[in-house]
XYZ file of C-alpha atoms in Angstrom:
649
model
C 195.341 10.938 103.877
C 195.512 8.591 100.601
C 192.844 6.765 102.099
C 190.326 9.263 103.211
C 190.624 10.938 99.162
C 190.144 7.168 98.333
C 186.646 7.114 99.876
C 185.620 10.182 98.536
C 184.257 9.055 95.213
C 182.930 5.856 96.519
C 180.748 8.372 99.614
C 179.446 10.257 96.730
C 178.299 7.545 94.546
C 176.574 5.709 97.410
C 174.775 9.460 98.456
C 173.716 9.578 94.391
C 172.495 6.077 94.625
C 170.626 6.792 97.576
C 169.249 9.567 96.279
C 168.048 8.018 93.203
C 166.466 5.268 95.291
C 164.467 7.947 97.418
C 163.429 9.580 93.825
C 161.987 6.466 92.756
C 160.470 5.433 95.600
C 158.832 8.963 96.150
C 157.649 8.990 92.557
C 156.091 5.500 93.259
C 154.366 6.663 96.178
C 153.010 9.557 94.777
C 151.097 8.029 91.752
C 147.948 6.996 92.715
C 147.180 4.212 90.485
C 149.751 2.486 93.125
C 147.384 2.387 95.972
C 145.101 0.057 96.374
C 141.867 2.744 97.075
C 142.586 3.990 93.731
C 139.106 4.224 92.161
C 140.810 2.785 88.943
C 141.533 -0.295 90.510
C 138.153 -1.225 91.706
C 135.683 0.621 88.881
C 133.944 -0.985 86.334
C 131.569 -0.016 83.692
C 127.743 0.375 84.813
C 128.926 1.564 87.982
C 127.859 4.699 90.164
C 130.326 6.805 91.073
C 130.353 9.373 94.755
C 132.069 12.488 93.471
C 132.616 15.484 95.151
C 132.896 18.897 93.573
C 136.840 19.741 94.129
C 136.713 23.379 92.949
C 134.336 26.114 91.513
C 132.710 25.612 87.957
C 135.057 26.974 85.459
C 133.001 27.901 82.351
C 134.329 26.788 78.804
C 133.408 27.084 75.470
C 130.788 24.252 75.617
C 130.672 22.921 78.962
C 131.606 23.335 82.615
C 134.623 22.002 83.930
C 135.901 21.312 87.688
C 137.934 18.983 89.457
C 136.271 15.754 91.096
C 137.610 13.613 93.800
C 136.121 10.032 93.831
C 134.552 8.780 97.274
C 132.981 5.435 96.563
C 131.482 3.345 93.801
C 128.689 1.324 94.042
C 127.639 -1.397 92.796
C 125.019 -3.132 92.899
C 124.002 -3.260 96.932
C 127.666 -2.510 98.071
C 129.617 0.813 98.380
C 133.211 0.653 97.810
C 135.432 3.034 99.830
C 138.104 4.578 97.089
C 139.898 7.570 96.264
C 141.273 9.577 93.213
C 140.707 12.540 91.318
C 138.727 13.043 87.979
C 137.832 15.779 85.534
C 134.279 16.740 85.596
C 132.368 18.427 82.574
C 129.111 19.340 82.801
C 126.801 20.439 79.958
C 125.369 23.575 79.214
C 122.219 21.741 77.987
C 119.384 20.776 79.950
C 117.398 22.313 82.770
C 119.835 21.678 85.442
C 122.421 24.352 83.810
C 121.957 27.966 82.920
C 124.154 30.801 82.136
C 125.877 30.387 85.465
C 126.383 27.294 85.245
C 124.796 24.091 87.466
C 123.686 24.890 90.659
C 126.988 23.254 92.099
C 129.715 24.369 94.223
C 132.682 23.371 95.946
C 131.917 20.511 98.347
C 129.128 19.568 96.636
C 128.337 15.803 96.224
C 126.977 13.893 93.227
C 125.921 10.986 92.263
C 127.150 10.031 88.928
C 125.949 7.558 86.405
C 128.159 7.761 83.277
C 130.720 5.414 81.985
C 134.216 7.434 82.390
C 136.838 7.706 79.369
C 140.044 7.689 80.179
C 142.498 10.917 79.298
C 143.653 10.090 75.686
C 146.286 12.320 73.529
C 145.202 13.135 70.030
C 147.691 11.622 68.679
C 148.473 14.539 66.028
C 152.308 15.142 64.808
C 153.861 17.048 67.625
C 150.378 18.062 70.002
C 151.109 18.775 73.311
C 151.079 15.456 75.372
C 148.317 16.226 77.399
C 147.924 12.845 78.453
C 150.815 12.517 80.391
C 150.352 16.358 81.516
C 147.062 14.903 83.163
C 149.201 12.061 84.623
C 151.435 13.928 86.524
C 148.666 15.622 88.159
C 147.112 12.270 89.262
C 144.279 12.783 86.617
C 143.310 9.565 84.492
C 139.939 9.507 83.536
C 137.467 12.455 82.879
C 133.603 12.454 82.548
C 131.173 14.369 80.651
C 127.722 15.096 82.058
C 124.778 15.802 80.801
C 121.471 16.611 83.458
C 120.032 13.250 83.547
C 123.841 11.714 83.895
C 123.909 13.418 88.142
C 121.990 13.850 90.831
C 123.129 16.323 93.579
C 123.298 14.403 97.112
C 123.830 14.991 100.869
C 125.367 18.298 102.327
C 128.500 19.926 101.254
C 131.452 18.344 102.485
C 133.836 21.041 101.770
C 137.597 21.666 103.376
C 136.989 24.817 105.518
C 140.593 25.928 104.887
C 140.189 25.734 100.636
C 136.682 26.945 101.383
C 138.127 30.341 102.623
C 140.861 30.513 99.984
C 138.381 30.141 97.468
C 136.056 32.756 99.238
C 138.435 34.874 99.198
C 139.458 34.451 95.536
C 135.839 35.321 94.934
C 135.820 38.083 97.219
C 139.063 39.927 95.205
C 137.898 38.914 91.735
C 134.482 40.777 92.539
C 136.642 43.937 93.526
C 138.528 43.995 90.650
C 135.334 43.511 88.528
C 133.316 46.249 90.213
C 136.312 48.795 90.137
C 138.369 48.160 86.490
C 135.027 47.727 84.228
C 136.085 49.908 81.440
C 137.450 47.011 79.130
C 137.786 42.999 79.083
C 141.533 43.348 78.239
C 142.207 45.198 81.037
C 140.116 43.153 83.661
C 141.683 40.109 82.116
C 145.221 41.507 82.624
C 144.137 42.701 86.344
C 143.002 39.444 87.509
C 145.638 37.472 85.885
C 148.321 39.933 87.234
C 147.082 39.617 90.678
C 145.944 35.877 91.594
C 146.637 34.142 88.347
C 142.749 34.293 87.252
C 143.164 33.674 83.409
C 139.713 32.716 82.019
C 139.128 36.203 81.382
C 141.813 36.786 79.022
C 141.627 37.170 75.350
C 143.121 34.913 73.435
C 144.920 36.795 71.618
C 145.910 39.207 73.552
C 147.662 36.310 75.546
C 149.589 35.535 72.318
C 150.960 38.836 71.751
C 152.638 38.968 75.359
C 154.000 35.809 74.780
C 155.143 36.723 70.861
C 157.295 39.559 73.111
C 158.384 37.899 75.689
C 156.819 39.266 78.631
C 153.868 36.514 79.114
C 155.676 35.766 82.491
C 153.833 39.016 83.954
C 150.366 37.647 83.665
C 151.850 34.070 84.929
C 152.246 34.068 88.155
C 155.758 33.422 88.772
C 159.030 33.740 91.358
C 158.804 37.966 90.224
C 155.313 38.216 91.868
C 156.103 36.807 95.158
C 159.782 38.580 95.098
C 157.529 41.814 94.982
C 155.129 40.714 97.700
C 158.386 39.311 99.586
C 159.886 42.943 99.919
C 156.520 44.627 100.135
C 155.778 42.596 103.364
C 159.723 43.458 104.846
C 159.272 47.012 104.195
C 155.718 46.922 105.575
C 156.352 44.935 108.971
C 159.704 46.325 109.533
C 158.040 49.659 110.090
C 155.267 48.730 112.152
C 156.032 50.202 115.896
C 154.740 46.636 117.789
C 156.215 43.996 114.772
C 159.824 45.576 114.303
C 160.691 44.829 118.193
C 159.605 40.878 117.495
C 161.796 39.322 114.796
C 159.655 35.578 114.883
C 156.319 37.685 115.063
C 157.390 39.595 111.406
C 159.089 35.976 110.361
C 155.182 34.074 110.728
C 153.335 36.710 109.299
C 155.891 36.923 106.237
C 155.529 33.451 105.870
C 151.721 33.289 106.195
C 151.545 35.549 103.708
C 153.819 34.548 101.242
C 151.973 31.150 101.484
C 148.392 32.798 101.645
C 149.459 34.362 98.508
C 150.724 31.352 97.020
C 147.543 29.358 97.962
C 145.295 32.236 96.189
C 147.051 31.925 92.894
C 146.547 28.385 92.763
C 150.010 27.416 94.013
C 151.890 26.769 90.334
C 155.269 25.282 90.422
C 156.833 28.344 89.947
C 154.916 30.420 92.809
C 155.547 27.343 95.174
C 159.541 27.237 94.103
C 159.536 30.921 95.197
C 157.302 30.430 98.194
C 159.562 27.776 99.707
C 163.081 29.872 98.494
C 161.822 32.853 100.168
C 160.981 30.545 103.711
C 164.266 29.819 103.815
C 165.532 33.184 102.670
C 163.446 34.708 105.707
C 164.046 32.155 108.357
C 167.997 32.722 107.661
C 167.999 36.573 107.476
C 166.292 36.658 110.946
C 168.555 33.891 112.664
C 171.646 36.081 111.185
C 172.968 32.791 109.034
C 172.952 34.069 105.485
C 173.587 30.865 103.296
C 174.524 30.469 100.061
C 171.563 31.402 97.066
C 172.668 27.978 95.513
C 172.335 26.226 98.495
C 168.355 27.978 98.801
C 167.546 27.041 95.602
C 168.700 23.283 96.356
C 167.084 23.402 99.674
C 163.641 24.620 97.848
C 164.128 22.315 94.942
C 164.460 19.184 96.960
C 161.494 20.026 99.193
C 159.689 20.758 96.426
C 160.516 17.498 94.726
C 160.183 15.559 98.139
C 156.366 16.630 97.961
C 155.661 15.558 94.453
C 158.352 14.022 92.481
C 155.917 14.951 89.082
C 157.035 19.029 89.705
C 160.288 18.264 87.396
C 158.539 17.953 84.690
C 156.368 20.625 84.650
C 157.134 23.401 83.082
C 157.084 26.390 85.068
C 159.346 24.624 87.677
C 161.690 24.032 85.205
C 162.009 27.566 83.687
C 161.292 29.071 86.990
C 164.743 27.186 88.184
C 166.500 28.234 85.397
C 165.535 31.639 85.147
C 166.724 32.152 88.680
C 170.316 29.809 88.255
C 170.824 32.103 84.726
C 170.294 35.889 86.447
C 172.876 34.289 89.714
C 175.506 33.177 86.824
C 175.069 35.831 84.404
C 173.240 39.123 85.700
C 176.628 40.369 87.256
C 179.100 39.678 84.163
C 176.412 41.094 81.580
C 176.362 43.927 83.297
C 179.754 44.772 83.462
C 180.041 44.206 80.064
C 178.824 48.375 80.162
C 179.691 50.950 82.695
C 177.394 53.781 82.197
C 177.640 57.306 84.334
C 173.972 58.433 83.894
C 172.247 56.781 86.902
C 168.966 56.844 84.632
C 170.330 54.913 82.208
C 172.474 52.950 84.658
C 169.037 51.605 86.110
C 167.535 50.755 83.180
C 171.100 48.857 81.603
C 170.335 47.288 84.976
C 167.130 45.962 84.164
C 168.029 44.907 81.108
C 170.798 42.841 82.096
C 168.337 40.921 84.357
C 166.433 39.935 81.401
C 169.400 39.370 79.621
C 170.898 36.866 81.785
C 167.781 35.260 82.458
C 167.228 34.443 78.981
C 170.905 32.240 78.331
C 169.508 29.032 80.601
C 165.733 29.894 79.254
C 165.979 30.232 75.641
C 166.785 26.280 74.779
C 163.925 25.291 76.997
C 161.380 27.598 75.594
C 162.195 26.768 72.097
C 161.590 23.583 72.747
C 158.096 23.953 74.233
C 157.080 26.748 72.477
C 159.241 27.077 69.030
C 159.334 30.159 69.362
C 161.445 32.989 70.181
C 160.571 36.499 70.984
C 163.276 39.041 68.894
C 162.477 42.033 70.945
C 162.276 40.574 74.465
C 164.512 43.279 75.672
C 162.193 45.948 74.555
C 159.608 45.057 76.530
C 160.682 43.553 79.119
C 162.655 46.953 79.687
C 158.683 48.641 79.902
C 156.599 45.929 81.072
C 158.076 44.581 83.826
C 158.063 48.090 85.944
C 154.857 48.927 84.872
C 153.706 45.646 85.938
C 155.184 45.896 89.126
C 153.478 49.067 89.821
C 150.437 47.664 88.962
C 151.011 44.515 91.379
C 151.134 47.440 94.017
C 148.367 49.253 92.779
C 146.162 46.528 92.586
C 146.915 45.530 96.364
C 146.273 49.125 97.563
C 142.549 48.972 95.629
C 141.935 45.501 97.511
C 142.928 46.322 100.879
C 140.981 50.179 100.633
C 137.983 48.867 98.896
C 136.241 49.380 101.613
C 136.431 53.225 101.283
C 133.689 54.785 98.824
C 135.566 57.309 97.608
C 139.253 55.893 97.121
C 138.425 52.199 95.725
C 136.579 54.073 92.717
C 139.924 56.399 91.828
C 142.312 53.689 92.534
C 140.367 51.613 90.230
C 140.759 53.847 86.926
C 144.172 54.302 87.969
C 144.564 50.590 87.865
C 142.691 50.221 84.502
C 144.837 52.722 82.839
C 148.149 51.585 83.743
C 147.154 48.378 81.997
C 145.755 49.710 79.186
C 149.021 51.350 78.897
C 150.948 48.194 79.272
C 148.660 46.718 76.882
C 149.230 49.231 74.227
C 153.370 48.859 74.721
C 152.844 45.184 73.898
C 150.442 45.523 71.428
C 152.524 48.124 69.703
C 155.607 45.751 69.959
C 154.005 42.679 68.471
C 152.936 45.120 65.491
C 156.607 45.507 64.458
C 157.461 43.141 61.559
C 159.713 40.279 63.124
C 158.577 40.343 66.786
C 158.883 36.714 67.295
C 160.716 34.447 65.241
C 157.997 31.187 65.174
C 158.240 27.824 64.011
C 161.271 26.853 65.178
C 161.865 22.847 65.099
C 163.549 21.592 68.206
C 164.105 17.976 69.896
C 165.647 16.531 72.898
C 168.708 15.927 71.157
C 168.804 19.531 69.417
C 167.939 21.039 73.039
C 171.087 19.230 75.053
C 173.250 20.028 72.511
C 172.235 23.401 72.254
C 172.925 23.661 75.994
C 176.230 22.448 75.181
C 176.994 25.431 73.056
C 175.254 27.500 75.817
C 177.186 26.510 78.767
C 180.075 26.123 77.202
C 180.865 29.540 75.434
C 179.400 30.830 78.891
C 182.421 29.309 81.055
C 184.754 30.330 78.602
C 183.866 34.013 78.471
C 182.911 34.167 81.957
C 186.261 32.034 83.415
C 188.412 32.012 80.144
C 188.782 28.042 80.209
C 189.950 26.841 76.991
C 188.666 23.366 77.411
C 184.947 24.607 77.291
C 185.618 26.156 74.412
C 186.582 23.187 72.679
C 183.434 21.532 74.373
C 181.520 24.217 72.930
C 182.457 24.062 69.362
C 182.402 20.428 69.239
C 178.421 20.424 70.518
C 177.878 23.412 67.836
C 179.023 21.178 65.374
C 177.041 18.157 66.092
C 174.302 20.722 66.769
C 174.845 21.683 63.011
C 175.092 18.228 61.813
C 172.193 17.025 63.543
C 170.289 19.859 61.430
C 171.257 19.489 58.336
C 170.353 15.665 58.616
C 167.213 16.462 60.104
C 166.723 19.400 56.904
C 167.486 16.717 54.737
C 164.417 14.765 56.435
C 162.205 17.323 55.799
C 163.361 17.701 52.069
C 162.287 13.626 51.832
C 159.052 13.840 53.645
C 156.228 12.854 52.045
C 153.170 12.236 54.191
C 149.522 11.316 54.218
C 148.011 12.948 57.507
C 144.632 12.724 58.849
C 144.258 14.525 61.955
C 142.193 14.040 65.146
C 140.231 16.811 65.722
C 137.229 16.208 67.213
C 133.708 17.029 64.972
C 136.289 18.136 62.199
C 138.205 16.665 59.050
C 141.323 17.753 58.439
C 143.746 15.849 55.902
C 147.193 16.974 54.833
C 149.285 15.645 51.778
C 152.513 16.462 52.350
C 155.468 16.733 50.233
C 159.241 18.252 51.496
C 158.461 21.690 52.982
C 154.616 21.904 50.971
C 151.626 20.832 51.627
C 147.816 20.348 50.466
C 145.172 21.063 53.142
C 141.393 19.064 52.655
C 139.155 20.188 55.641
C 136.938 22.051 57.305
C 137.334 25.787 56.397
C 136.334 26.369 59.875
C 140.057 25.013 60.614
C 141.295 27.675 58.242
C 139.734 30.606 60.319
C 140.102 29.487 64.433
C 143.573 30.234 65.270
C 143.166 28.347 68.357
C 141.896 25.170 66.549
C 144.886 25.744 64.490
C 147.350 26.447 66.936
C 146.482 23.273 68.855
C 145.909 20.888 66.315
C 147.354 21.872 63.449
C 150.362 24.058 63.640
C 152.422 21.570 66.081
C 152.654 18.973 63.113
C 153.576 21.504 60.690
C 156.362 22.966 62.813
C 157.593 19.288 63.652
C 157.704 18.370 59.968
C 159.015 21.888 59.034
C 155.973 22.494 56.193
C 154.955 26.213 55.378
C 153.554 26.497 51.841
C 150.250 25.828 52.056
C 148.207 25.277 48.900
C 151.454 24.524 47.119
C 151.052 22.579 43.648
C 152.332 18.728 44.712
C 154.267 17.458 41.455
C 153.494 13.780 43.045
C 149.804 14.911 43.754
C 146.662 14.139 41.143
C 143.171 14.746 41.853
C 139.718 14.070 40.447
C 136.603 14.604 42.604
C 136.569 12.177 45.514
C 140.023 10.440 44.243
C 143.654 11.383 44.946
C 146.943 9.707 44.072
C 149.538 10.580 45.831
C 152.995 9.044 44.386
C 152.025 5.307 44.178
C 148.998 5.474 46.716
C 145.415 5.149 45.554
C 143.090 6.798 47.898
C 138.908 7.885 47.930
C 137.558 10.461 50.210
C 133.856 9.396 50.901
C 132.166 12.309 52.772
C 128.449 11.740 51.503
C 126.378 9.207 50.130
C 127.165 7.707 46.780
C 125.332 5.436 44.573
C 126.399 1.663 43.745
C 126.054 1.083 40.438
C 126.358 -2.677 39.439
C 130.305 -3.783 38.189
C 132.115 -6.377 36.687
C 135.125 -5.730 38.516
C 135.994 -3.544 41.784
C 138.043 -0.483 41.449
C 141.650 -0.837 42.850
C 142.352 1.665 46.040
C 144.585 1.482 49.103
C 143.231 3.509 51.030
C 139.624 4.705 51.523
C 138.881 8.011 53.811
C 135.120 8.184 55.330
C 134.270 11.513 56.828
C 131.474 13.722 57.586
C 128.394 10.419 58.527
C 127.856 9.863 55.354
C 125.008 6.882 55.086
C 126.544 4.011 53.933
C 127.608 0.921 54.351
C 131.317 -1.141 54.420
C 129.431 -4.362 52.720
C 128.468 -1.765 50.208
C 131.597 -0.620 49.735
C 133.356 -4.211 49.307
C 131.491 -5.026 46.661
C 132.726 -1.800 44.763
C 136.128 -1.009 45.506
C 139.121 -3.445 46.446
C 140.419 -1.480 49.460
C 143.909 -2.377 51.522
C 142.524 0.207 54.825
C 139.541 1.921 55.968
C 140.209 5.312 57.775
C 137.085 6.548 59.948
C 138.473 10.259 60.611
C 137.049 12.307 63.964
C 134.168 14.433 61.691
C 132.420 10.589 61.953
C 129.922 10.140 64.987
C 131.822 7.282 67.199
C 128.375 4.854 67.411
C 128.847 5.050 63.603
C 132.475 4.335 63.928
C 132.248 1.619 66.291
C 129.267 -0.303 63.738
C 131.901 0.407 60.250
C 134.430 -1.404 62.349
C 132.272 -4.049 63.282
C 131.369 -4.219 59.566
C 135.231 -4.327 58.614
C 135.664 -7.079 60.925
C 133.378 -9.236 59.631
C 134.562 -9.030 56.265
C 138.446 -9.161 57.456
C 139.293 -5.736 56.523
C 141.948 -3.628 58.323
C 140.453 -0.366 59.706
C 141.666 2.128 61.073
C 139.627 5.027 63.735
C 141.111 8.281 64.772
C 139.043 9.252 67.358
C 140.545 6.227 69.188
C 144.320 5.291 68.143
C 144.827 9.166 67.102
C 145.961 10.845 64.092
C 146.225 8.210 60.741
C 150.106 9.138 59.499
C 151.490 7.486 56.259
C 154.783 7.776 54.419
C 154.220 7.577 50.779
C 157.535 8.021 49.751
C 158.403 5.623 46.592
């Protein structure tokens, strides 16, 4: 017996090592750049490239984008078998494009002849690391083309299977656009509801669900396919021929739980649910009910076995939690209330769901979004019924479109149950603190603050003592952790010059203040902000804009800031002839202005040169040349990222 409890520890950390071992070596085989018919292995500037067209045209702001996959390269008289996938944008100039877009579509094939750039983060305080985002979806490079850049060649070579889920994402979309046409917003909502279709949603509009907490309706996630999930038992278990064949009703559950899945664009989230409900479905009908923990593992480790990259996206990560939190929690918060009314019963019901699921989500979301929504409850309380009804709805107008007469009524019904939803979110986001914003959060901050989480959770929940201790003792830390990092941010002060492409932004940053020097542009697109800007501001905890800066002087084109000498060049200037240069450290050039860096030597004395992204790069590229000559550092942001400087004394 002593020996058998002996072994115990030493079987379990052999099955963690081996586990490990298969993580790594399924993360290893699933990047790309490992194989040796990766296209980045073998491509070299000058060459062509054999693309084909991945997905439909998505249309931007600017361009066209879709997904490429990489056939062969050739050079010269050779063609080079490879594979990989790349991010294609096509312009909206030239003869080849019009409104629509070019006259491409999935399965096309083109011949490219463009030099590709490889995925680069802008390197701005706290921006979203898109970069590695790209990465773990086996994207590296991306490509953008203008009409004399491709040629269209061959036939289509197009997967008949993704052929006919895209078909039929086309087919649905044009339903819901010929049936809900009373309002953008509502379409938007619709489509996004439905199959996940989001490039018709209004920006802001998108910002006010996710200021109250409900953005998870219009994100296809675990709820969607739990509703389709007991749509399709109630369904088939009533059909006369199905409800005699329990593996006839299990396949067509499962083909269309996947179908859906596939037609939303199979998301972490929507494929974590797929597989859970697979399992869920196989066990009901073969009478072994397992344990929900041990479906979620199951799921999870599929999941993972298919691409290692899924933990860190993340929906799968909130989509897990979510789930784990309602298991844990749903049952205890609601007992916390015993209410007679069965009215109100159902709706403390509801509310507990979205109660529990927020004690595993909230640390997570802070940290990705700094942000937390204050009246969550609220709406979830409205939305997610509605929403469910509309789910419903919307099926009913797809699968009786057919009919003249009922498609059309179904249709406004549709359209006004999301203009109501609309309006309760809306209303919600009007009330003054609806969303707390600009919350600072870190790694650190986040574990610890699970800490405090989990550990006041397992002492309410099982009354143990020592997780209460654990608990206080990672509030603590969580508190001193905080007041070093306010202490920081009461120290800062920063020289910023941001990447952001075509634009100049500059911030001079002192404790929680700040000076902006940009584009006014900046000033008025909240989504130029909101990508660029506001991360860096929340990471380095600044809020008063246009403050005065005690350690700031100015005069024209010159700034000090504390001991720092710096010029802002942003046109041309005349060179008047000196007996001695002018003393800076730093000198700014923005906007092309027409000059030269010999010019400027014989001027000013200058420790750096800073090229920000307003500057065209061929005019970069020859001031650098010019700064090497003359064995001057330099410094370009469209290509090492933002410029940061602390200019504290």
């Amino acid at each position: 017996m002593a020996a058998r409890f002996k072994l115990q520890p030493i079987q379990g950390l052999i099955l963690n090592l081996l586990l490990i071992s298969f993580g790594l070596l399924a993360t290893l085989h699933k990047d790309t750049r490992n194989s040796k018919d990766w296209y980045g292995n073998i491509y070299r500037e000058g060459d062509l490239m054999l693309i084909k067209v991945d997905e439909p045209l998505i249309k931007k702001a600017k361009s066209f984008k879709s997904n490429g996959f990489v056939e062969a390269i050739i050079r010269q008289d050779s063609v080079i078998a490879c594979n990989g996938k790349i991010l294609l944008y096509f312009s909206k100039d030239g003869d080849k494009t019009n409104s629509a877009g070019p006259q491409l579509q999935y399965g096309d094939k083109i011949l490219i002849n463009k030099n590709l750039q490889k995925i680069k983060n802008s390197g701005n305080p706290g921006a979203f690391n898109y970069e590695r985002y790209a990465a773990f979806q086996q994207i590296f490079h991306n490509v953008f083309l203008k009409e004399k850049d491709w040629i269209k060649t061959g036939e289509p070579a197009p997967n008949l299977f993704n052929r006919f889920i895209f078909n039929a994402r086309d087919n649905i979309l044009s339903i819901l656009r010929k049936h809900i046409n009373s309002g953008k917003d509502e379409l938007g909502i619709a489509q996004a509801l439905l199959i996940g279709y989001t490039n018709d949603l209004d920006r802001d509009l998108v910002q006010a669900y996710s200021n109250t907490g409900v953005v998870h309706i219009i994100a296809i996630s675990g709820m969607h396919l739990a509703l389709i999930y007991l749509l399709l038992v109630q369904v088939f278990g009533k059909i006369p021929l199905l409800n005699r064949s329990k593996l006839l009703q299990v396949l067509l559950i499962l083909s269309c739980l996947w179908l859906f899945s596939l037609l939303t664009g199979a998301s972490a989230s929507v494929l974590r649910a797929a597989v859970m409900f697979s399992f869920i479905t196989v066990g009901t009908n073969l009478k072994k009910r397992s344990s929900i923990y041990n479906s979620l593992a199951a799921s999870a480790f599929v999941m993972l076995c298919y691409n290692p990259f899924f933990l860190w996206d993340v929906g799968f990560q909130l989509s897990y939690l979510a789930v784990v939190s309602i298991i844990v929690f749903q049952q205890t918060v609601y007992n916390c209330w015993h209410i007679k009314n069965k009215w109100i019963e159902k709706v403390w019901e509801l509310a507990a769901v979205s109660l529990s699921a927020q004690v595993l989500t909230f640390p997570v979301c802070i940290y990705y979004f700094h942000q937390f929504p204050n009246f969550f409850l609220l709406t979830n309380i409205i939305a997610v019924p509605l929403s469910s009804v509309i789910l419903y709805v919307e099926i009913g107008l797809v699968a009786l479109s057919p009919i003249p007469v009922v498609a059309p009524f179904i249709g406004k019904i549709v359209t006004w149950l999301v203009w109501l939803m609309n309006q309760v979110v809306l209303w919600v986001n009007k009330i003054p603190f609806a969303v707390w914003e600009g919350i600072p959060s870190t790694v650190l901050s986040t574990c610890l603050l699970y800490g405090v989480t989990i550990g006041f959770s397992a002492w309410f929940i099982k009354k143990n003592r020592r997780m209460f201790g654990a608990a206080l003792v990672c509030f603590l830390a969580f508190v001193m952790v905080s007041i070093y990092k306010n202490w920081q941010i009461k120290t800062q002060q920063k020289l910023i010059v941001y990447n952001i492409s075509q634009h100049r932004a500059i911030d001079f940053i002192n404790g929680n203040d700040f000076n902006f020097i940009g584009d006014s542009v900046l000033l008025q697109d909240l989504m130029l902000q909101n990508f660029n800007l506001k991360p860096a501001r929340i990471a380095l905890q600044v809020e008063n804009r246009g403050a005065v800066l005690k350690n700031l002087f100015h005069n024209g084109s010159f700034y000090q800031f504390n001991n720092k000498k710096i010029l802002l060049i942003d046109g041309p200037i005349s060179f008047d002839t000196i007996s001695q240069k002018t003393a800076v450290d730093i000198i700014i050039i923005s906007k092309n202005p027409a000059i030269k860096i010999t010019q400027l030597a014989k001027v000013f004395s200058c420790g750096q040169y800073i090229f920000d992204a307003s500057n065209s790069l061929w005019k970069i590229d020859k001031w650098q040349k010019e700064c090497e000559e003359l064995h001057l550092r330099s410094y370009s942001v469209p290509e090492r990222g933002a410029f940061v400087l602390d200019v504290r004394e």
